[in-house]
PDB file of C-alpha atoms in Angstrom:
ATOM      1  CA  MET A 702     -93.998  31.343 -29.607  1.00 78.00           C
ATOM      2  CA  THR A 703     -90.611  31.714 -27.920  1.00 84.00           C
ATOM      3  CA  ALA A 704     -88.842  29.240 -25.658  1.00 85.00           C
ATOM      4  CA  GLU A 705     -85.779  29.309 -23.458  1.00 84.00           C
ATOM      5  CA  GLY A 706     -83.742  26.186 -24.197  1.00 84.00           C
ATOM      6  CA  VAL A 707     -81.705  24.184 -21.712  1.00 83.00           C
ATOM      7  CA  TYR A 708     -79.478  21.183 -22.398  1.00 83.00           C
ATOM      8  CA  ILE A 709     -79.984  18.090 -20.239  1.00 83.00           C
ATOM      9  CA  PRO A 710     -77.230  15.409 -20.332  1.00 83.00           C
ATOM     10  CA  LYS A 711     -78.346  12.034 -21.700  1.00 79.00           C
ATOM     11  CA  GLU A 712     -75.673  10.076 -19.868  1.00 78.00           C
ATOM     12  CA  GLN A 713     -72.939  10.412 -17.263  1.00 81.00           C
ATOM     13  CA  ASP A 714     -69.876  12.500 -18.148  1.00 82.00           C
ATOM     14  CA  SER A 715     -71.594  14.028 -21.200  1.00 79.00           C
ATOM     15  CA  ARG A 716     -69.216  16.326 -23.078  1.00 80.00           C
ATOM     16  CA  GLY A 717     -70.186  16.570 -26.760  1.00 78.00           C
ATOM     17  CA  ILE A 718     -73.320  18.387 -27.880  1.00 77.00           C
ATOM     18  CA  ASN A 719     -74.774  15.097 -29.177  1.00 74.00           C
ATOM     19  CA  GLN A 720     -74.753  13.765 -25.620  1.00 77.00           C
ATOM     20  CA  PHE A 721     -77.213  16.423 -24.468  1.00 81.00           C
ATOM     21  CA  ARG A 722     -80.954  16.721 -25.019  1.00 79.00           C
ATOM     22  CA  PRO A 723     -82.403  20.198 -25.726  1.00 81.00           C
ATOM     23  CA  ILE A 724     -85.482  20.913 -23.602  1.00 84.00           C
ATOM     24  CA  SER A 725     -87.778  23.874 -24.279  1.00 85.00           C
ATOM     25  CA  VAL A 726     -88.943  25.891 -21.280  1.00 85.00           C
ATOM     26  CA  LEU A 727     -92.281  27.349 -22.409  1.00 86.00           C
ATOM     27  CA  ASN A 728     -94.855  29.607 -20.804  1.00 85.00           C
ATOM     28  CA  VAL A 729     -97.404  27.924 -18.537  1.00 87.00           C
ATOM     29  CA  GLU A 730    -100.467  29.203 -20.410  1.00 88.00           C
ATOM     30  CA  GLY A 731     -99.236  27.716 -23.691  1.00 87.00           C
ATOM     31  CA  LYS A 732     -98.417  24.383 -22.059  1.00 89.00           C
ATOM     32  CA  ILE A 733    -101.915  24.159 -20.572  1.00 92.00           C
ATOM     33  CA  PHE A 734    -103.564  25.058 -23.883  1.00 93.00           C
ATOM     34  CA  PHE A 735    -101.588  22.530 -25.896  1.00 92.00           C
ATOM     35  CA  SER A 736    -102.044  19.880 -23.188  1.00 93.00           C
ATOM     36  CA  VAL A 737    -105.799  20.134 -23.711  1.00 95.00           C
ATOM     37  CA  MET A 738    -105.334  19.955 -27.482  1.00 94.00           C
ATOM     38  CA  ALA A 739    -102.993  16.947 -27.149  1.00 94.00           C
ATOM     39  CA  SER A 740    -105.490  15.126 -24.913  1.00 93.00           C
ATOM     40  CA  ARG A 741    -108.363  15.675 -27.339  1.00 94.00           C
ATOM     41  CA  LEU A 742    -106.213  14.803 -30.369  1.00 94.00           C
ATOM     42  CA  THR A 743    -105.042  11.570 -28.696  1.00 92.00           C
ATOM     43  CA  LYS A 744    -108.629  10.611 -27.877  1.00 92.00           C
ATOM     44  CA  TYR A 745    -109.697  11.347 -31.461  1.00 94.00           C
ATOM     45  CA  LEU A 746    -106.870   9.279 -32.967  1.00 92.00           C
ATOM     46  CA  THR A 747    -107.309   6.248 -30.690  1.00 90.00           C
ATOM     47  CA  GLU A 748    -111.115   6.137 -30.801  1.00 91.00           C
ATOM     48  CA  ASN A 749    -111.058   6.264 -34.611  1.00 92.00           C
ATOM     49  CA  GLY A 750    -108.376   3.585 -34.885  1.00 89.00           C
ATOM     50  CA  TYR A 751    -105.805   5.853 -36.518  1.00 91.00           C
ATOM     51  CA  ILE A 752    -103.118   4.685 -34.066  1.00 88.00           C
ATOM     52  CA  ASN A 753    -102.662   0.943 -33.673  1.00 85.00           C
ATOM     53  CA  THR A 754    -101.759   0.593 -30.000  1.00 83.00           C
ATOM     54  CA  SER A 755    -100.776  -3.057 -30.499  1.00 82.00           C
ATOM     55  CA  VAL A 756     -97.863  -1.710 -32.580  1.00 85.00           C
ATOM     56  CA  GLN A 757     -97.170   1.843 -31.351  1.00 87.00           C
ATOM     57  CA  LYS A 758     -97.313   2.233 -27.582  1.00 83.00           C
ATOM     58  CA  GLY A 759     -95.327   5.443 -27.159  1.00 83.00           C
ATOM     59  CA  GLY A 760     -97.009   8.730 -26.316  1.00 82.00           C
ATOM     60  CA  ILE A 761    -100.349   7.083 -25.460  1.00 81.00           C
ATOM     61  CA  PRO A 762    -101.537   7.789 -21.878  1.00 80.00           C
ATOM     62  CA  GLY A 763    -102.452   4.761 -19.789  1.00 76.00           C
ATOM     63  CA  VAL A 764    -100.396   2.330 -21.878  1.00 71.00           C
ATOM     64  CA  SER A 765     -97.396   0.668 -20.208  1.00 70.00           C
ATOM     65  CA  GLY A 766     -95.655   0.425 -23.547  1.00 67.00           C
ATOM     66  CA  CYS A 767     -92.050  -0.390 -22.653  1.00 75.00           C
ATOM     67  CA  LEU A 768     -93.003  -3.184 -20.276  1.00 78.00           C
ATOM     68  CA  GLU A 769     -95.607  -4.695 -22.624  1.00 79.00           C
ATOM     69  CA  HIS A 770     -93.334  -4.687 -25.668  1.00 82.00           C
ATOM     70  CA  ALA A 771     -90.313  -5.979 -23.734  1.00 83.00           C
ATOM     71  CA  THR A 772     -92.319  -8.812 -22.198  1.00 86.00           C
ATOM     72  CA  MET A 773     -93.915  -9.866 -25.494  1.00 86.00           C
ATOM     73  CA  ILE A 774     -90.607  -9.803 -27.375  1.00 86.00           C
ATOM     74  CA  TRP A 775     -88.897 -11.738 -24.568  1.00 87.00           C
ATOM     75  CA  GLU A 776     -91.676 -14.351 -24.683  1.00 87.00           C
ATOM     76  CA  ALA A 777     -91.364 -14.626 -28.478  1.00 86.00           C
ATOM     77  CA  ILE A 778     -87.607 -15.212 -28.210  1.00 87.00           C
ATOM     78  CA  GLN A 779     -88.012 -17.840 -25.498  1.00 86.00           C
ATOM     79  CA  ARG A 780     -90.730 -19.618 -27.482  1.00 86.00           C
ATOM     80  CA  ALA A 781     -88.553 -19.605 -30.607  1.00 85.00           C
ATOM     81  CA  LYS A 782     -85.681 -21.105 -28.605  1.00 84.00           C
ATOM     82  CA  SER A 783     -87.751 -23.862 -27.014  1.00 84.00           C
ATOM     83  CA  GLU A 784     -89.627 -24.744 -30.214  1.00 83.00           C
ATOM     84  CA  LYS A 785     -86.518 -24.335 -32.414  1.00 83.00           C
ATOM     85  CA  LEU A 786     -88.272 -21.837 -34.655  1.00 84.00           C
ATOM     86  CA  ASN A 787     -86.723 -19.388 -37.087  1.00 85.00           C
ATOM     87  CA  LEU A 788     -87.064 -15.867 -35.702  1.00 86.00           C
ATOM     88  CA  ASP A 789     -85.339 -12.591 -36.576  1.00 86.00           C
ATOM     89  CA  VAL A 790     -85.557  -9.750 -34.058  1.00 87.00           C
ATOM     90  CA  VAL A 791     -84.073  -6.393 -35.065  1.00 86.00           C
ATOM     91  CA  TRP A 792     -84.090  -3.384 -32.748  1.00 85.00           C
ATOM     92  CA  LEU A 793     -83.796  -0.010 -34.512  1.00 84.00           C
ATOM     93  CA  GLY A 794     -83.420   3.499 -33.137  1.00 79.00           C
ATOM     94  CA  LEU A 795     -83.475   6.792 -35.039  1.00 77.00           C
ATOM     95  CA  ALA A 796     -80.661   9.264 -34.644  1.00 73.00           C
ATOM     96  CA  ASN A 797     -81.949  12.721 -33.655  1.00 74.00           C
ATOM     97  CA  ALA A 798     -85.538  11.586 -34.133  1.00 76.00           C
ATOM     98  CA  TYR A 799     -87.347  14.538 -32.540  1.00 79.00           C
ATOM     99  CA  GLY A 800     -85.045  17.089 -34.126  1.00 78.00           C
ATOM    100  CA  SER A 801     -85.390  15.709 -37.655  1.00 79.00           C
ATOM    101  CA  VAL A 802     -89.147  15.549 -38.257  1.00 84.00           C
ATOM    102  CA  PRO A 803     -90.019  18.013 -41.048  1.00 85.00           C
ATOM    103  CA  HIS A 804     -93.000  20.219 -40.308  1.00 88.00           C
ATOM    104  CA  GLU A 805     -94.361  19.174 -43.707  1.00 88.00           C
ATOM    105  CA  MET A 806     -94.456  15.586 -42.445  1.00 88.00           C
ATOM    106  CA  ILE A 807     -96.555  16.653 -39.467  1.00 91.00           C
ATOM    107  CA  GLN A 808     -98.983  18.480 -41.744  1.00 92.00           C
ATOM    108  CA  LEU A 809     -99.212  15.403 -44.002  1.00 92.00           C
ATOM    109  CA  ALA A 810    -100.099  13.225 -40.990  1.00 93.00           C
ATOM    110  CA  LEU A 811    -102.744  15.719 -39.838  1.00 95.00           C
ATOM    111  CA  ARG A 812    -104.350  15.657 -43.291  1.00 95.00           C
ATOM    112  CA  MET A 813    -104.170  11.859 -43.573  1.00 93.00           C
ATOM    113  CA  TYR A 814    -105.968  11.438 -40.255  1.00 94.00           C
ATOM    114  CA  HIS A 815    -108.624  14.039 -41.149  1.00 94.00           C
ATOM    115  CA  VAL A 816    -107.773  16.393 -38.298  1.00 94.00           C
ATOM    116  CA  PRO A 817    -109.946  19.542 -38.650  1.00 94.00           C
ATOM    117  CA  GLU A 818    -108.382  22.210 -40.837  1.00 94.00           C
ATOM    118  CA  VAL A 819    -108.533  24.825 -38.099  1.00 95.00           C
ATOM    119  CA  ILE A 820    -106.189  22.658 -35.986  1.00 94.00           C
ATOM    120  CA  GLN A 821    -103.892  22.107 -38.969  1.00 95.00           C
ATOM    121  CA  VAL A 822    -103.596  25.858 -39.536  1.00 95.00           C
ATOM    122  CA  MET A 823    -103.087  26.558 -35.820  1.00 94.00           C
ATOM    123  CA  LEU A 824    -100.241  24.033 -35.555  1.00 94.00           C
ATOM    124  CA  ASP A 825     -98.663  25.263 -38.789  1.00 93.00           C
ATOM    125  CA  ASP A 826     -98.638  28.825 -37.434  1.00 92.00           C
ATOM    126  CA  TYR A 827     -97.327  27.576 -34.090  1.00 91.00           C
ATOM    127  CA  PHE A 828     -94.281  25.796 -35.502  1.00 89.00           C
ATOM    128  CA  SER A 829     -93.657  28.431 -38.200  1.00 89.00           C
ATOM    129  CA  GLY A 830     -93.251  31.089 -35.500  1.00 89.00           C
ATOM    130  CA  PHE A 831     -91.439  28.926 -32.937  1.00 89.00           C
ATOM    131  CA  ARG A 832     -88.131  30.449 -31.797  1.00 89.00           C
ATOM    132  CA  MET A 833     -85.593  29.242 -29.233  1.00 88.00           C
ATOM    133  CA  ARG A 834     -82.412  30.432 -27.599  1.00 88.00           C
ATOM    134  CA  PHE A 835     -79.957  28.724 -25.263  1.00 85.00           C
ATOM    135  CA  SER A 836     -78.040  30.138 -22.326  1.00 81.00           C
ATOM    136  CA  THR A 837     -74.852  29.036 -20.592  1.00 78.00           C
ATOM    137  CA  ASN A 838     -72.894  30.523 -17.700  1.00 78.00           C
ATOM    138  CA  SER A 839     -70.984  32.779 -20.089  1.00 84.00           C
ATOM    139  CA  TYR A 840     -73.277  33.653 -23.007  1.00 83.00           C
ATOM    140  CA  THR A 841     -76.754  33.450 -24.551  1.00 88.00           C
ATOM    141  CA  THR A 842     -77.347  32.582 -28.182  1.00 87.00           C
ATOM    142  CA  ASN A 843     -79.423  34.606 -30.596  1.00 91.00           C
ATOM    143  CA  TRP A 844     -83.015  33.584 -31.204  1.00 90.00           C
ATOM    144  CA  ILE A 845     -83.173  30.608 -33.578  1.00 85.00           C
ATOM    145  CA  ASN A 846     -86.161  29.651 -35.716  1.00 87.00           C
ATOM    146  CA  LEU A 847     -87.300  26.045 -35.314  1.00 85.00           C
ATOM    147  CA  GLU A 848     -87.254  25.260 -39.042  1.00 82.00           C
ATOM    148  CA  VAL A 849     -87.296  21.490 -38.621  1.00 82.00           C
ATOM    149  CA  GLY A 850     -88.130  19.083 -35.818  1.00 81.00           C
ATOM    150  CA  ILE A 851     -90.390  19.405 -32.816  1.00 85.00           C
ATOM    151  CA  ALA A 852     -89.603  20.793 -29.386  1.00 84.00           C
ATOM    152  CA  MET A 853     -88.981  18.594 -26.383  1.00 84.00           C
ATOM    153  CA  GLY A 854     -90.875  20.106 -23.514  1.00 85.00           C
ATOM    154  CA  CYS A 855     -93.784  21.110 -25.738  1.00 88.00           C
ATOM    155  CA  THR A 856     -96.953  19.294 -24.648  1.00 89.00           C
ATOM    156  CA  ILE A 857     -98.378  18.808 -28.171  1.00 92.00           C
ATOM    157  CA  SER A 858     -95.139  17.492 -29.690  1.00 90.00           C
ATOM    158  CA  PRO A 859     -95.233  13.835 -28.481  1.00 90.00           C
ATOM    159  CA  ILE A 860     -98.574  12.992 -30.105  1.00 93.00           C
ATOM    160  CA  LEU A 861     -97.548  14.813 -33.305  1.00 93.00           C
ATOM    161  CA  PHE A 862     -94.373  12.715 -33.432  1.00 91.00           C
ATOM    162  CA  VAL A 863     -96.419   9.548 -32.884  1.00 91.00           C
ATOM    163  CA  MET A 864     -98.691  10.558 -35.785  1.00 92.00           C
ATOM    164  CA  ALA A 865     -95.722  11.078 -38.101  1.00 89.00           C
ATOM    165  CA  MET A 866     -94.217   7.718 -37.097  1.00 89.00           C
ATOM    166  CA  GLU A 867     -97.588   6.004 -37.546  1.00 90.00           C
ATOM    167  CA  VAL A 868     -97.634   7.044 -41.214  1.00 89.00           C
ATOM    168  CA  ILE A 869     -94.314   5.239 -41.677  1.00 89.00           C
ATOM    169  CA  LEU A 870     -95.255   2.178 -39.616  1.00 90.00           C
ATOM    170  CA  LYS A 871     -98.555   1.646 -41.437  1.00 90.00           C
ATOM    171  CA  ALA A 872     -96.777   1.858 -44.788  1.00 89.00           C
ATOM    172  CA  ALA A 873     -94.141  -0.690 -43.697  1.00 90.00           C
ATOM    173  CA  GLU A 874     -96.197  -3.287 -41.831  1.00 86.00           C
ATOM    174  CA  GLY A 875     -97.607  -4.818 -45.026  1.00 86.00           C
ATOM    175  CA  SER A 876     -94.108  -5.904 -46.102  1.00 88.00           C
ATOM    176  CA  ALA A 877     -94.267  -8.997 -43.879  1.00 88.00           C
ATOM    177  CA  GLY A 878     -96.830 -11.275 -42.302  1.00 88.00           C
ATOM    178  CA  PRO A 879     -97.130 -12.002 -38.573  1.00 88.00           C
ATOM    179  CA  ALA A 880     -94.250 -13.910 -37.031  1.00 87.00           C
ATOM    180  CA  ASN A 881     -95.184 -17.562 -36.473  1.00 85.00           C
ATOM    181  CA  LEU A 882     -94.612 -18.639 -32.866  1.00 84.00           C
ATOM    182  CA  SER A 883     -96.340 -22.058 -33.230  1.00 81.00           C
ATOM    183  CA  GLY A 884     -99.295 -23.313 -31.242  1.00 80.00           C
ATOM    184  CA  GLY A 885    -101.583 -20.885 -33.027  1.00 82.00           C
ATOM    185  CA  CYS A 886     -99.620 -17.905 -31.678  1.00 85.00           C
ATOM    186  CA  SER A 887     -98.320 -15.100 -33.855  1.00 85.00           C
ATOM    187  CA  MET A 888     -97.009 -11.571 -33.458  1.00 87.00           C
ATOM    188  CA  PRO A 889     -97.208  -8.475 -35.706  1.00 87.00           C
ATOM    189  CA  PRO A 890     -93.953  -7.854 -37.593  1.00 89.00           C
ATOM    190  CA  LEU A 891     -93.480  -4.387 -36.079  1.00 90.00           C
ATOM    191  CA  LYS A 892     -93.436  -3.063 -32.531  1.00 89.00           C
ATOM    192  CA  ALA A 893     -92.677   0.573 -31.711  1.00 88.00           C
ATOM    193  CA  PHE A 894     -92.245   2.904 -28.784  1.00 86.00           C
ATOM    194  CA  MET A 895     -91.991   6.409 -30.253  1.00 85.00           C
ATOM    195  CA  ASP A 896     -89.060   6.083 -32.712  1.00 83.00           C
ATOM    196  CA  ASP A 897     -87.626   2.862 -31.221  1.00 85.00           C
ATOM    197  CA  THR A 898     -88.817   0.173 -33.621  1.00 87.00           C
ATOM    198  CA  THR A 899     -88.526  -3.614 -33.405  1.00 88.00           C
ATOM    199  CA  ILE A 900     -88.879  -5.936 -36.392  1.00 89.00           C
ATOM    200  CA  ILE A 901     -90.023  -9.504 -35.626  1.00 90.00           C
ATOM    201  CA  CYS A 902     -90.157 -11.930 -38.562  1.00 88.00           C
ATOM    202  CA  SER A 903     -90.048 -15.696 -39.083  1.00 87.00           C
ATOM    203  CA  LYS A 904     -88.545 -15.500 -42.576  1.00 86.00           C
ATOM    204  CA  GLU A 905     -85.291 -13.930 -43.642  1.00 84.00           C
ATOM    205  CA  ASP A 906     -86.705 -12.510 -46.878  1.00 88.00           C
ATOM    206  CA  GLU A 907     -89.503 -10.792 -44.930  1.00 89.00           C
ATOM    207  CA  THR A 908     -86.982  -9.263 -42.530  1.00 87.00           C
ATOM    208  CA  ARG A 909     -85.023  -7.903 -45.465  1.00 87.00           C
ATOM    209  CA  ARG A 910     -88.187  -6.516 -47.090  1.00 90.00           C
ATOM    210  CA  VAL A 911     -89.241  -4.698 -43.925  1.00 90.00           C
ATOM    211  CA  LEU A 912     -85.752  -3.246 -43.457  1.00 87.00           C
ATOM    212  CA  ARG A 913     -85.632  -2.023 -47.064  1.00 87.00           C
ATOM    213  CA  ARG A 914     -89.145  -0.618 -46.809  1.00 90.00           C
ATOM    214  CA  LEU A 915     -88.377   1.263 -43.599  1.00 87.00           C
ATOM    215  CA  ASP A 916     -85.185   2.647 -45.096  1.00 83.00           C
ATOM    216  CA  ASP A 917     -87.043   3.819 -48.222  1.00 85.00           C
ATOM    217  CA  LEU A 918     -89.797   5.380 -46.126  1.00 85.00           C
ATOM    218  CA  MET A 919     -87.312   7.232 -43.941  1.00 81.00           C
ATOM    219  CA  SER A 920     -85.555   8.575 -47.026  1.00 78.00           C
ATOM    220  CA  TRP A 921     -88.923   9.753 -48.364  1.00 78.00           C
ATOM    221  CA  ALA A 922     -90.302  11.131 -45.103  1.00 74.00           C
ATOM    222  CA  PHE A 923     -87.233  13.170 -44.285  1.00 66.00           C
ATOM    223  CA  SER A 924     -86.444  14.344 -47.824  1.00 62.00           C
ATOM    224  CA  TRP A 925     -88.352  17.639 -47.682  1.00 53.00           C
ATOM    225  CA  PRO A 926     -86.371  20.905 -47.727  1.00 47.00           C
ATOM    226  CA  LYS A 927     -84.928  22.006 -44.395  1.00 45.00           C
ATOM    227  CA  TRP A 928     -84.199  18.560 -43.026  1.00 42.00           C
ATOM    228  CA  LEU A 929     -81.475  17.131 -40.803  1.00 46.00           C
ATOM    229  CA  GLY A 930     -81.779  13.589 -42.083  1.00 49.00           C
ATOM    230  CA  ALA A 931     -83.005  11.102 -39.502  1.00 53.00           C
ATOM    231  CA  ARG A 932     -81.523   7.674 -40.129  1.00 56.00           C
ATOM    232  CA  PHE A 933     -81.379   4.458 -38.160  1.00 56.00           C
ATOM    233  CA  GLU A 934     -78.397   4.949 -35.891  1.00 56.00           C
ATOM    234  CA  THR A 935     -75.787   2.192 -36.039  1.00 43.00           C
ATOM    235  CA  ARG A 936     -75.123   2.217 -32.307  1.00 44.00           C
ATOM    236  CA  CYS A 937     -78.873   1.891 -31.660  1.00 44.00           C
ATOM    237  CA  THR A 938     -79.282  -1.129 -33.932  1.00 47.00           C
ATOM    238  CA  ARG A 939     -79.379  -4.591 -32.339  1.00 54.00           C
ATOM    239  CA  VAL A 940     -80.010  -7.936 -34.006  1.00 56.00           C
ATOM    240  CA  ARG A 941     -81.020 -11.337 -32.663  1.00 57.00           C
ATOM    241  CA  ILE A 942     -81.264 -14.275 -35.088  1.00 60.00           C
ATOM    242  CA  LEU A 943     -82.645 -17.639 -33.970  1.00 61.00           C
ATOM    243  CA  GLY A 944     -83.118 -20.800 -36.001  1.00 58.00           C
ATOM    244  CA  LYS A 945     -81.793 -24.133 -37.127  1.00 52.00           C
ATOM    245  CA  GLN A 946     -79.969 -22.868 -40.229  1.00 52.00           C
ATOM    246  CA  PRO A 947     -77.212 -20.215 -40.135  1.00 46.00           C
ATOM    247  CA  ARG A 948     -78.433 -17.020 -41.753  1.00 53.00           C
ATOM    248  CA  ARG A 949     -77.102 -13.513 -42.273  1.00 53.00           C
ATOM    249  CA  ILE A 950     -78.820 -10.141 -42.217  1.00 52.00           C
ATOM    250  CA  LYS A 951     -77.144  -6.945 -43.385  1.00 52.00           C
ATOM    251  CA  ILE A 952     -78.086  -3.545 -41.959  1.00 49.00           C
ATOM    252  CA  GLY A 953     -76.197  -0.787 -43.701  1.00 49.00           C
ATOM    253  CA  SER A 954     -72.545  -1.811 -43.539  1.00 46.00           C
ATOM    254  CA  ARG A 955     -73.069  -4.260 -40.669  1.00 49.00           C
ATOM    255  CA  GLU A 956     -73.813  -7.951 -40.933  1.00 51.00           C
ATOM    256  CA  ALA A 957     -75.223 -10.235 -38.273  1.00 48.00           C
ATOM    257  CA  SER A 958     -75.429 -14.010 -38.322  1.00 45.00           C
ATOM    258  CA  GLY A 959     -76.129 -16.949 -36.034  1.00 44.00           C
ATOM    259  CA  SER A 960     -78.025 -17.076 -32.781  1.00 42.00           C
ATOM    260  CA  HIS A 961     -75.351 -15.641 -30.467  1.00 38.00           C
ATOM    261  CA  ASP A 962     -74.518 -12.258 -32.011  1.00 41.00           C
ATOM    262  CA  LEU A 963     -76.438 -10.449 -29.361  1.00 39.00           C
ATOM    263  CA  ASP A 964     -78.239 -11.715 -26.316  1.00 36.00           C
ATOM    264  CA  VAL A 965     -81.047  -9.944 -24.516  1.00 35.00           C
ATOM    265  CA  ALA A 966     -81.730  -9.460 -20.846  1.00 33.00           C
ATOM    266  CA  ARG A 967     -85.027 -10.562 -19.387  1.00 32.00           C
ATOM    267  CA  PRO A 968     -87.258  -7.545 -18.681  1.00 34.00           C
ATOM    268  CA  PRO A 969     -87.914  -6.771 -15.015  1.00 32.00           C
TER     269      PRO A 969
END
């Protein structure tokens, strides 16, 4: 499979290569074929409960994930404020998430979820032979093998990324219990939309455990040969700490404390 690559700016006045998103322009026949496969794979995963849509809402058709997660997290924060409850909310984003997923991780997820072997082999051959090149006004690059990561613009890639992330989320969610919001209400400790992950915990030690577990899992998941090293990006990390007692949470080299480090805007 070959693809012509184009760079789309992520933000205004983008200049550096990191401010652009590589999009693969693929042939129509291949996009139709893999769209059908993606639809059937999504149906298989959801009907068999392999993807927990109360946690992961990205890449699932018919699910208004961003709005649902934003509204639930906003409600949890407001309830914690009014009831004077302890609540830690940590927003995490992966740097170069799509471009860092090892193909071995995708194959592991396919095996874990008992996807038929013929599909496993087909996808392995597909990514093993995937080549891209990029053109500008003045030159065109040589063909480049896609040795790691998945291609934006490929119709099967989103659900494969969700599968890989689901392996990590399922392994991490047992590190903490549901966040207590009083009145018999609780919330799972993890919420995700593709790679954007939110930790919601009532206890500081549980927040720390989930953070350590996620960090360990990322180190494991992206430690195969030919990797670019996805890590939680500092500029994508946000923390909100509510409670009666002053507390501190450390993420990498950053520390957050108190209830006014970062405020959040009400979702539309």
